[in-house]
mmCIF file of C-alpha atoms and ligand atoms in Angstrom:
data_model
loop_
_atom_site.group_PDB
_atom_site.id
_atom_site.type_symbol
_atom_site.label_atom_id
_atom_site.label_comp_id
_atom_site.label_asym_id
_atom_site.label_seq_id
_atom_site.Cartn_x
_atom_site.Cartn_y
_atom_site.Cartn_z
ATOM 1 C CA MET A 1 0.134 -0.011 -0.375
ATOM 2 C CA LYS A 2 1.193 3.176 -0.762
ATOM 3 C CA LYS A 3 1.522 6.118 1.970
ATOM 4 C CA ASN A 4 -0.864 8.254 0.968
ATOM 5 C CA ASP A 5 -3.262 5.306 0.363
ATOM 6 C CA MET A 6 -2.646 4.478 4.040
ATOM 7 C CA LEU A 7 -3.189 8.784 5.131
ATOM 8 C CA ASP A 8 -6.862 7.961 3.278
ATOM 9 C CA THR A 9 -7.855 4.967 4.088
ATOM 10 C CA ASN A 10 -6.693 6.260 8.252
ATOM 11 C CA GLN A 11 -9.286 9.138 7.826
ATOM 12 C CA LEU A 12 -11.858 7.366 7.103
ATOM 13 C CA THR A 13 -14.153 5.608 9.930
ATOM 14 C CA LEU A 14 -16.509 3.008 9.467
ATOM 15 C CA SER A 15 -19.689 3.064 11.974
ATOM 16 C CA LYS A 16 -21.149 0.393 12.937
ATOM 17 C CA GLN A 17 -24.063 1.216 11.951
ATOM 18 C CA VAL A 18 -22.643 1.715 8.351
ATOM 19 C CA PHE A 19 -21.091 -1.921 8.894
ATOM 20 C CA GLU A 20 -24.277 -3.060 9.969
ATOM 21 C CA GLN A 21 -25.529 -2.121 6.340
ATOM 22 C CA PHE A 22 -23.150 -3.768 4.230
ATOM 23 C CA LYS A 23 -22.718 -7.088 6.192
ATOM 24 C CA SER A 24 -26.878 -6.861 5.414
ATOM 25 C CA LEU A 25 -25.912 -6.022 2.274
ATOM 26 C CA MET A 26 -23.572 -8.612 1.755
ATOM 27 C CA PHE A 27 -26.073 -11.301 3.298
ATOM 28 C CA LYS A 28 -29.135 -10.402 0.838
ATOM 29 C CA GLU A 29 -27.350 -11.074 -2.632
ATOM 30 C CA SER A 30 -24.180 -13.251 -1.615
ATOM 31 C CA GLY A 31 -25.659 -15.742 1.237
ATOM 32 C CA VAL A 32 -22.133 -14.272 3.303
ATOM 33 C CA THR A 33 -22.277 -14.169 7.020
ATOM 34 C CA LEU A 34 -19.641 -11.436 7.907
ATOM 35 C CA GLY A 35 -18.632 -11.802 11.698
ATOM 36 C CA GLU A 36 -18.705 -8.298 13.923
ATOM 37 C CA GLU A 37 -14.494 -9.045 13.209
ATOM 38 C CA LYS A 38 -14.485 -8.519 9.768
ATOM 39 C CA GLN A 39 -15.048 -5.012 10.685
ATOM 40 C CA ALA A 40 -11.773 -3.391 9.983
ATOM 41 C CA MET A 41 -11.357 -5.861 7.008
ATOM 42 C CA VAL A 42 -14.230 -4.218 5.118
ATOM 43 C CA LYS A 43 -13.108 -1.478 5.422
ATOM 44 C CA ALA A 44 -9.833 -1.836 4.670
ATOM 45 C CA ARG A 45 -11.497 -2.984 1.274
ATOM 46 C CA LEU A 46 -13.885 -0.752 0.554
ATOM 47 C CA ALA A 47 -12.349 1.917 1.393
ATOM 48 C CA LYS A 48 -10.281 1.094 -1.918
ATOM 49 C CA ARG A 49 -13.581 0.915 -4.100
ATOM 50 C CA LEU A 50 -14.588 4.861 -1.822
ATOM 51 C CA ARG A 51 -10.670 6.020 -3.320
ATOM 52 C CA GLN A 52 -11.912 4.794 -7.195
ATOM 53 C CA LEU A 53 -14.628 6.419 -6.612
ATOM 54 C CA GLN A 54 -13.428 9.445 -5.373
ATOM 55 C CA LEU A 55 -16.036 9.372 -2.497
ATOM 56 C CA SER A 56 -15.135 10.820 0.627
ATOM 57 C CA SER A 57 -17.524 8.327 3.716
ATOM 58 C CA PHE A 58 -18.745 5.761 3.805
ATOM 59 C CA GLU A 59 -21.758 6.713 4.256
ATOM 60 C CA GLN A 60 -21.637 8.440 0.447
ATOM 61 C CA TYR A 61 -20.597 4.715 -0.150
ATOM 62 C CA LEU A 62 -23.340 3.353 1.486
ATOM 63 C CA GLN A 63 -26.375 5.420 -0.360
ATOM 64 C CA LEU A 64 -24.374 4.735 -3.697
ATOM 65 C CA VAL A 65 -24.414 1.315 -3.757
ATOM 66 C CA LYS A 66 -28.159 0.991 -2.012
ATOM 67 C CA SER A 67 -29.692 3.194 -5.231
ATOM 68 C CA PRO A 68 -31.677 0.943 -7.232
ATOM 69 C CA ASP A 69 -30.406 1.419 -10.588
ATOM 70 C CA ASN A 70 -27.371 0.625 -9.666
ATOM 71 C CA ARG A 71 -26.341 -3.174 -9.704
ATOM 72 C CA GLN A 72 -23.206 -2.421 -10.846
ATOM 73 C CA GLU A 73 -21.965 -0.975 -8.009
ATOM 74 C CA ILE A 74 -23.105 -4.178 -6.007
ATOM 75 C CA GLN A 75 -21.450 -6.668 -7.682
ATOM 76 C CA HIS A 76 -18.466 -4.574 -6.824
ATOM 77 C CA LEU A 77 -19.434 -4.753 -3.078
ATOM 78 C CA ILE A 78 -19.344 -8.410 -3.359
ATOM 79 C CA ASP A 79 -15.869 -8.735 -5.624
ATOM 80 C CA ALA A 80 -14.310 -5.953 -2.540
ATOM 81 C CA LEU A 81 -15.877 -8.030 0.481
ATOM 82 C CA THR A 82 -15.566 -12.298 0.084
ATOM 83 C CA THR A 83 -12.266 -13.549 0.632
ATOM 84 C CA ASN A 84 -10.372 -15.404 -2.520
ATOM 85 C CA GLU A 85 -7.762 -17.660 -1.542
ATOM 86 C CA THR A 86 -6.744 -19.682 -3.103
ATOM 87 C CA SER A 87 -3.561 -22.401 -4.425
ATOM 88 C CA PHE A 88 -2.639 -24.689 -6.759
ATOM 89 C CA PHE A 89 -2.848 -28.288 -5.812
ATOM 90 C CA ARG A 90 -4.491 -27.479 -2.403
ATOM 91 C CA GLU A 91 -5.040 -30.494 0.158
ATOM 92 C CA ALA A 92 -3.366 -32.745 -2.375
ATOM 93 C CA GLN A 93 -5.647 -35.700 -0.874
ATOM 94 C CA HIS A 94 -8.124 -34.389 -3.094
ATOM 95 C CA PHE A 95 -6.462 -34.990 -6.068
ATOM 96 C CA GLU A 96 -5.367 -38.059 -5.346
ATOM 97 C CA PHE A 97 -8.531 -39.509 -4.136
ATOM 98 C CA LEU A 98 -9.705 -37.785 -7.291
ATOM 99 C CA SER A 99 -6.927 -39.399 -9.916
ATOM 100 C CA ARG A 100 -7.682 -43.067 -7.996
ATOM 101 C CA GLN A 101 -11.448 -42.467 -8.867
ATOM 102 C CA LEU A 102 -10.862 -41.761 -12.240
ATOM 103 C CA ALA A 103 -8.378 -44.466 -12.682
ATOM 104 C CA SER A 104 -11.799 -46.945 -12.378
ATOM 105 C CA PHE A 105 -14.219 -44.888 -14.468
ATOM 106 C CA SER A 106 -15.832 -46.223 -17.078
ATOM 107 C CA VAL A 107 -14.867 -45.511 -20.564
ATOM 108 C CA THR A 108 -18.438 -44.429 -21.949
ATOM 109 C CA VAL A 109 -18.884 -41.577 -19.461
ATOM 110 C CA PRO A 110 -17.749 -37.552 -20.322
ATOM 111 C CA ILE A 111 -16.702 -36.668 -16.856
ATOM 112 C CA ARG A 112 -18.402 -33.810 -15.860
ATOM 113 C CA ILE A 113 -16.595 -31.642 -12.787
ATOM 114 C CA TRP A 114 -18.169 -28.566 -10.984
ATOM 115 C CA SER A 115 -15.260 -25.984 -9.284
ATOM 116 C CA ALA A 116 -18.301 -24.516 -7.210
ATOM 117 C CA ALA A 117 -15.960 -21.089 -5.359
ATOM 118 C CA CYS A 118 -13.314 -21.438 -8.406
ATOM 119 C CA SER A 119 -11.583 -18.012 -7.565
ATOM 120 C CA THR A 120 -8.928 -17.036 -9.641
ATOM 121 C CA GLY A 121 -9.342 -20.873 -10.845
ATOM 122 C CA GLU A 122 -6.064 -22.818 -9.396
ATOM 123 C CA GLU A 123 -8.556 -25.203 -8.371
ATOM 124 C CA ALA A 124 -9.959 -25.585 -10.872
ATOM 125 C CA TYR A 125 -6.884 -25.980 -13.552
ATOM 126 C CA SER A 126 -5.534 -28.415 -10.767
ATOM 127 C CA LEU A 127 -8.566 -30.388 -11.480
ATOM 128 C CA ALA A 128 -8.124 -30.336 -15.592
ATOM 129 C CA MET A 129 -4.587 -31.623 -14.989
ATOM 130 C CA THR A 130 -6.041 -34.175 -13.224
ATOM 131 C CA VAL A 131 -8.458 -35.150 -15.524
ATOM 132 C CA ALA A 132 -5.668 -34.989 -18.593
ATOM 133 C CA GLU A 133 -3.015 -37.332 -16.553
ATOM 134 C CA ASN A 134 -5.639 -39.771 -15.415
ATOM 135 C CA ARG A 135 -8.056 -39.600 -18.304
ATOM 136 C CA CYS A 136 -10.467 -42.256 -19.185
ATOM 137 C CA HIS A 137 -12.411 -40.567 -21.863
ATOM 138 C CA PRO A 138 -11.804 -37.928 -24.555
ATOM 139 C CA ASP A 139 -14.769 -35.874 -23.729
ATOM 140 C CA TRP A 140 -14.224 -34.159 -20.360
ATOM 141 C CA GLN A 141 -15.625 -30.597 -18.745
ATOM 142 C CA ILE A 142 -15.079 -28.240 -16.308
ATOM 143 C CA LEU A 143 -17.327 -25.928 -15.082
ATOM 144 C CA ALA A 144 -15.481 -23.309 -12.668
ATOM 145 C CA SER A 145 -17.473 -20.583 -11.278
ATOM 146 C CA ASP A 146 -17.924 -18.298 -8.724
ATOM 147 C CA ILE A 147 -19.499 -14.814 -7.618
ATOM 148 C CA ASN A 148 -16.275 -12.552 -7.776
ATOM 149 C CA THR A 149 -16.035 -11.454 -11.452
ATOM 150 C CA GLN A 150 -13.245 -9.967 -10.482
ATOM 151 C CA VAL A 151 -11.620 -13.343 -9.820
ATOM 152 C CA LEU A 152 -13.050 -15.166 -12.515
ATOM 153 C CA ALA A 153 -11.663 -12.319 -15.091
ATOM 154 C CA SER A 154 -8.459 -13.825 -14.142
ATOM 155 C CA ALA A 155 -9.139 -17.212 -14.133
ATOM 156 C CA GLY A 156 -10.017 -16.998 -17.506
ATOM 157 C CA LEU A 157 -7.137 -15.833 -18.740
ATOM 158 C CA GLY A 158 -4.977 -18.621 -17.380
ATOM 159 C CA MET A 159 -1.835 -16.936 -16.222
ATOM 160 C CA TYR A 160 -0.568 -17.159 -13.245
ATOM 161 C CA ASP A 161 2.736 -15.475 -11.650
ATOM 162 C CA ILE A 162 5.460 -17.880 -11.232
ATOM 163 C CA SER A 163 5.953 -18.199 -7.361
ATOM 164 C CA ARG A 164 2.347 -19.979 -7.917
ATOM 165 C CA ALA A 165 4.010 -22.643 -9.486
ATOM 166 C CA CYS A 166 5.472 -24.319 -6.872
ATOM 167 C CA SER A 167 2.627 -26.519 -5.528
ATOM 168 C CA ILE A 168 2.703 -27.935 -9.335
ATOM 169 C CA PRO A 169 4.409 -31.256 -9.990
ATOM 170 C CA ARG A 170 7.123 -30.478 -12.477
ATOM 171 C CA ARG A 171 5.841 -32.961 -15.158
ATOM 172 C CA TYR A 172 2.687 -31.375 -15.056
ATOM 173 C CA LEU A 173 4.084 -28.019 -15.916
ATOM 174 C CA ILE A 174 5.946 -29.148 -18.941
ATOM 175 C CA LYS A 175 2.957 -30.960 -20.313
ATOM 176 C CA TYR A 176 0.381 -28.164 -19.750
ATOM 177 C CA CYS A 177 2.249 -24.676 -18.807
ATOM 178 C CA LEU A 178 4.263 -22.641 -21.075
ATOM 179 C CA LYS A 179 5.860 -20.293 -19.731
ATOM 180 C CA GLY A 180 5.272 -17.028 -20.450
ATOM 181 C CA VAL A 181 8.119 -14.431 -22.579
ATOM 182 C CA ARG A 182 8.276 -10.596 -22.869
ATOM 183 C CA SER A 183 5.180 -8.839 -21.812
ATOM 184 C CA GLN A 184 4.994 -12.115 -19.603
ATOM 185 C CA ALA A 185 8.274 -12.840 -18.629
ATOM 186 C CA GLY A 186 8.192 -14.298 -14.812
ATOM 187 C CA GLN A 187 4.190 -15.518 -15.837
ATOM 188 C CA LEU A 188 3.192 -19.029 -16.091
ATOM 189 C CA LEU A 189 0.274 -19.507 -19.348
ATOM 190 C CA PHE A 190 -1.538 -22.767 -19.186
ATOM 191 C CA SER A 191 -2.172 -24.004 -22.495
ATOM 192 C CA GLU A 192 -4.678 -24.021 -24.959
ATOM 193 C CA PRO A 193 -6.014 -27.550 -24.657
ATOM 194 C CA LEU A 194 -6.395 -27.936 -21.886
ATOM 195 C CA LYS A 195 -7.614 -23.927 -21.051
ATOM 196 C CA GLN A 196 -11.224 -24.897 -23.342
ATOM 197 C CA HIS A 197 -12.029 -28.156 -21.600
ATOM 198 C CA ILE A 198 -13.167 -25.011 -18.190
ATOM 199 C CA ARG A 199 -16.114 -23.382 -18.949
ATOM 200 C CA PHE A 200 -16.313 -19.729 -15.723
ATOM 201 C CA VAL A 201 -18.854 -18.411 -14.743
ATOM 202 C CA LEU A 202 -19.980 -16.049 -13.088
ATOM 203 C CA LEU A 203 -22.699 -18.071 -10.342
ATOM 204 C CA ASN A 204 -24.147 -17.643 -6.502
ATOM 205 C CA LEU A 205 -24.866 -20.285 -4.094
ATOM 206 C CA ASP A 206 -26.766 -18.714 -2.526
ATOM 207 C CA GLY A 207 -29.722 -18.306 -5.654
ATOM 208 C CA GLU A 208 -31.616 -20.603 -7.819
ATOM 209 C CA LEU A 209 -29.082 -22.434 -9.635
ATOM 210 C CA PRO A 210 -29.469 -22.816 -13.505
ATOM 211 C CA GLU A 211 -29.068 -25.611 -15.716
ATOM 212 C CA ILE A 212 -26.316 -26.617 -15.521
ATOM 213 C CA GLY A 213 -27.114 -30.589 -15.411
ATOM 214 C CA ARG A 214 -25.098 -33.086 -13.076
ATOM 215 C CA PHE A 215 -21.765 -33.653 -12.212
ATOM 216 C CA HIS A 216 -19.076 -36.995 -11.273
ATOM 217 C CA PHE A 217 -17.060 -35.093 -8.363
ATOM 218 C CA ILE A 218 -17.980 -31.335 -6.819
ATOM 219 C CA PHE A 219 -14.965 -29.506 -4.915
ATOM 220 C CA LEU A 220 -16.911 -26.836 -2.548
ATOM 221 C CA ARG A 221 -14.028 -25.807 -0.594
ATOM 222 C CA ASN A 222 -13.214 -23.614 1.267
ATOM 223 C CA VAL A 223 -16.650 -21.656 0.944
ATOM 224 C CA LEU A 224 -19.194 -23.327 3.215
ATOM 225 C CA ILE A 225 -17.204 -21.099 6.556
ATOM 226 C CA TYR A 226 -18.916 -18.155 4.585
ATOM 227 C CA PHE A 227 -22.605 -19.019 5.603
ATOM 228 C CA ASN A 228 -24.676 -19.569 8.715
ATOM 229 C CA GLU A 229 -26.304 -22.859 9.151
ATOM 230 C CA ILE A 230 -29.612 -22.374 7.429
ATOM 231 C CA LYS A 231 -27.049 -20.974 4.288
ATOM 232 C CA ARG A 232 -25.217 -24.249 4.853
ATOM 233 C CA LYS A 233 -27.440 -26.899 4.978
ATOM 234 C CA GLN A 234 -29.169 -25.444 1.279
ATOM 235 C CA ILE A 235 -26.107 -25.160 -0.338
ATOM 236 C CA ILE A 236 -25.489 -28.583 0.640
ATOM 237 C CA ASN A 237 -29.153 -29.974 -0.402
ATOM 238 C CA LYS A 238 -28.416 -28.116 -3.988
ATOM 239 C CA MET A 239 -25.562 -29.660 -4.512
ATOM 240 C CA ILE A 240 -26.435 -33.248 -3.935
ATOM 241 C CA GLY A 241 -28.970 -32.459 -6.432
ATOM 242 C CA LYS A 242 -26.287 -31.678 -8.943
ATOM 243 C CA LEU A 243 -24.273 -35.070 -8.274
ATOM 244 C CA VAL A 244 -25.551 -38.243 -10.254
ATOM 245 C CA PRO A 245 -25.760 -40.976 -8.062
ATOM 246 C CA GLY A 246 -22.926 -42.453 -6.479
ATOM 247 C CA GLY A 247 -20.973 -38.541 -7.048
ATOM 248 C CA TYR A 248 -18.137 -37.084 -5.199
ATOM 249 C CA LEU A 249 -18.705 -34.047 -3.050
ATOM 250 C CA PHE A 250 -15.620 -32.651 -1.400
ATOM 251 C CA ILE A 251 -15.218 -29.344 1.415
ATOM 252 C CA GLY A 252 -12.730 -27.851 3.209
ATOM 253 C CA HIS A 253 -10.835 -29.118 5.448
ATOM 254 C CA SER A 254 -11.681 -26.427 8.225
ATOM 255 C CA GLU A 255 -15.299 -27.169 6.997
ATOM 256 C CA SER A 256 -17.687 -30.372 8.293
ATOM 257 C CA LEU A 257 -21.004 -31.613 6.751
ATOM 258 C CA ARG A 258 -21.838 -33.501 10.308
ATOM 259 C CA GLY A 259 -25.791 -33.791 11.040
ATOM 260 C CA MET A 260 -26.672 -31.925 7.143
ATOM 261 C CA THR A 261 -27.989 -34.957 5.533
ATOM 262 C CA ASP A 262 -28.604 -38.461 5.720
ATOM 263 C CA LEU A 263 -27.707 -38.255 1.532
ATOM 264 C CA LEU A 264 -24.102 -38.433 1.546
ATOM 265 C CA ARG A 265 -21.935 -41.085 2.700
ATOM 266 C CA PRO A 266 -18.513 -39.827 4.589
ATOM 267 C CA VAL A 267 -15.866 -41.882 2.042
ATOM 268 C CA GLN A 268 -12.861 -40.014 3.530
ATOM 269 C CA ALA A 269 -11.781 -36.842 5.805
ATOM 270 C CA THR A 270 -13.973 -34.185 4.128
ATOM 271 C CA ILE A 271 -15.121 -36.045 0.706
ATOM 272 C CA TYR A 272 -18.562 -37.469 0.178
ATOM 273 C CA GLN A 273 -20.611 -39.855 -2.211
ATOM 274 C CA LYS A 274 -23.819 -39.358 -2.495
ATOM 275 C CA CYS A 275 -26.106 -42.166 -1.763
HETATM 276 C C1 SAM B 301 -10.888 -18.695 -0.455
HETATM 277 S S1 SAM B 301 -11.979 -19.143 -1.492
HETATM 278 C C2 SAM B 301 -12.227 -20.628 -2.043
HETATM 279 C C3 SAM B 301 -11.466 -21.004 -3.628
HETATM 280 C C4 SAM B 301 -11.025 -22.632 -3.440
HETATM 281 N N1 SAM B 301 -12.273 -23.072 -3.761
HETATM 282 C C5 SAM B 301 -9.922 -23.063 -2.646
HETATM 283 O O1 SAM B 301 -10.565 -23.924 -1.385
HETATM 284 O O2 SAM B 301 -9.026 -22.717 -3.120
HETATM 285 C C6 SAM B 301 -13.832 -18.577 -1.202
HETATM 286 C C7 SAM B 301 -14.725 -18.530 -2.791
HETATM 287 O O3 SAM B 301 -16.107 -18.505 -2.548
HETATM 288 C C8 SAM B 301 -16.398 -17.526 -3.798
HETATM 289 N N2 SAM B 301 -18.240 -16.886 -2.637
HETATM 290 C C9 SAM B 301 -18.418 -16.780 -1.532
HETATM 291 N N3 SAM B 301 -19.575 -16.020 -1.962
HETATM 292 C C10 SAM B 301 -20.642 -16.911 -2.885
HETATM 293 C C11 SAM B 301 -21.410 -16.819 -3.721
HETATM 294 N N4 SAM B 301 -22.436 -17.074 -2.410
HETATM 295 N N5 SAM B 301 -21.656 -18.057 -4.064
HETATM 296 C C12 SAM B 301 -20.344 -18.754 -5.191
HETATM 297 N N6 SAM B 301 -19.135 -18.710 -4.798
HETATM 298 C C13 SAM B 301 -19.371 -17.366 -3.432
HETATM 299 C C14 SAM B 301 -15.157 -16.059 -2.825
HETATM 300 O O4 SAM B 301 -15.620 -15.506 -4.022
HETATM 301 C C15 SAM B 301 -14.311 -17.031 -2.934
HETATM 302 O O5 SAM B 301 -13.452 -17.015 -3.858
#
């Protein structure tokens, strides 16, 4: 952060009352619950948007976001307040499990996988490399979705700072990635043949799901933590509806489905199979 930015942010005050209104808006629009401890985070993230719009108070920004004809700004709010931390092959045991399942997959079926909160795309590309390596059918698709338009735009590029590549096995780097040159030096780019299997779409897990078909594997990782108990249950039920019988659901290491449904049976820590 530049010195000037720091000064600006420090001069702004986010009152508890205005914070509560941002919280309710975020809940209404995305289902995400922002805890009381998130006030400093909200202030820091929205301050950037205030500077871009040259507004001088959070009250002004709240008015703008709430104006009925300004859906665009709601999207900016969602983009600013979602947390997008991710990495390649995060929770490696999930990709090992997937490889084993793919090895025993019927060759007549095109595999469909959903990365249901894909953030900047590392999860989707990790899935794509895993399927490409263990492919049992030439036709396979990955749907990668998120509620945040900025992370989706970046995911679609398939271009990452080389420093993020350390968790990608070397043989995959050689096979599926290109090294950026000139203006793209220091970047890795996923190859077109791999990218063409992935479709990135904007999708709110808290809304009615569009017609996206059913999947053999759904990765719903590190997103349930942002919802309350009721929303979590609703989202899990929607995921069950989108799994083929016998399909698998993966959640994050700090998440649990305990007591939530009888329609999924645990097969390994954080991996469930539709009964
Ligand atoms: C911490 S990231 C998880 C990324 C990846 N799944 C992983 O485990 O590395 C959480 C993602 O969930 C997305 N998200 C939050 N609320 C959402 C919603 N209502 N619908 C869809 N995605 C949502 C955020 O935008 C963010 O990119």
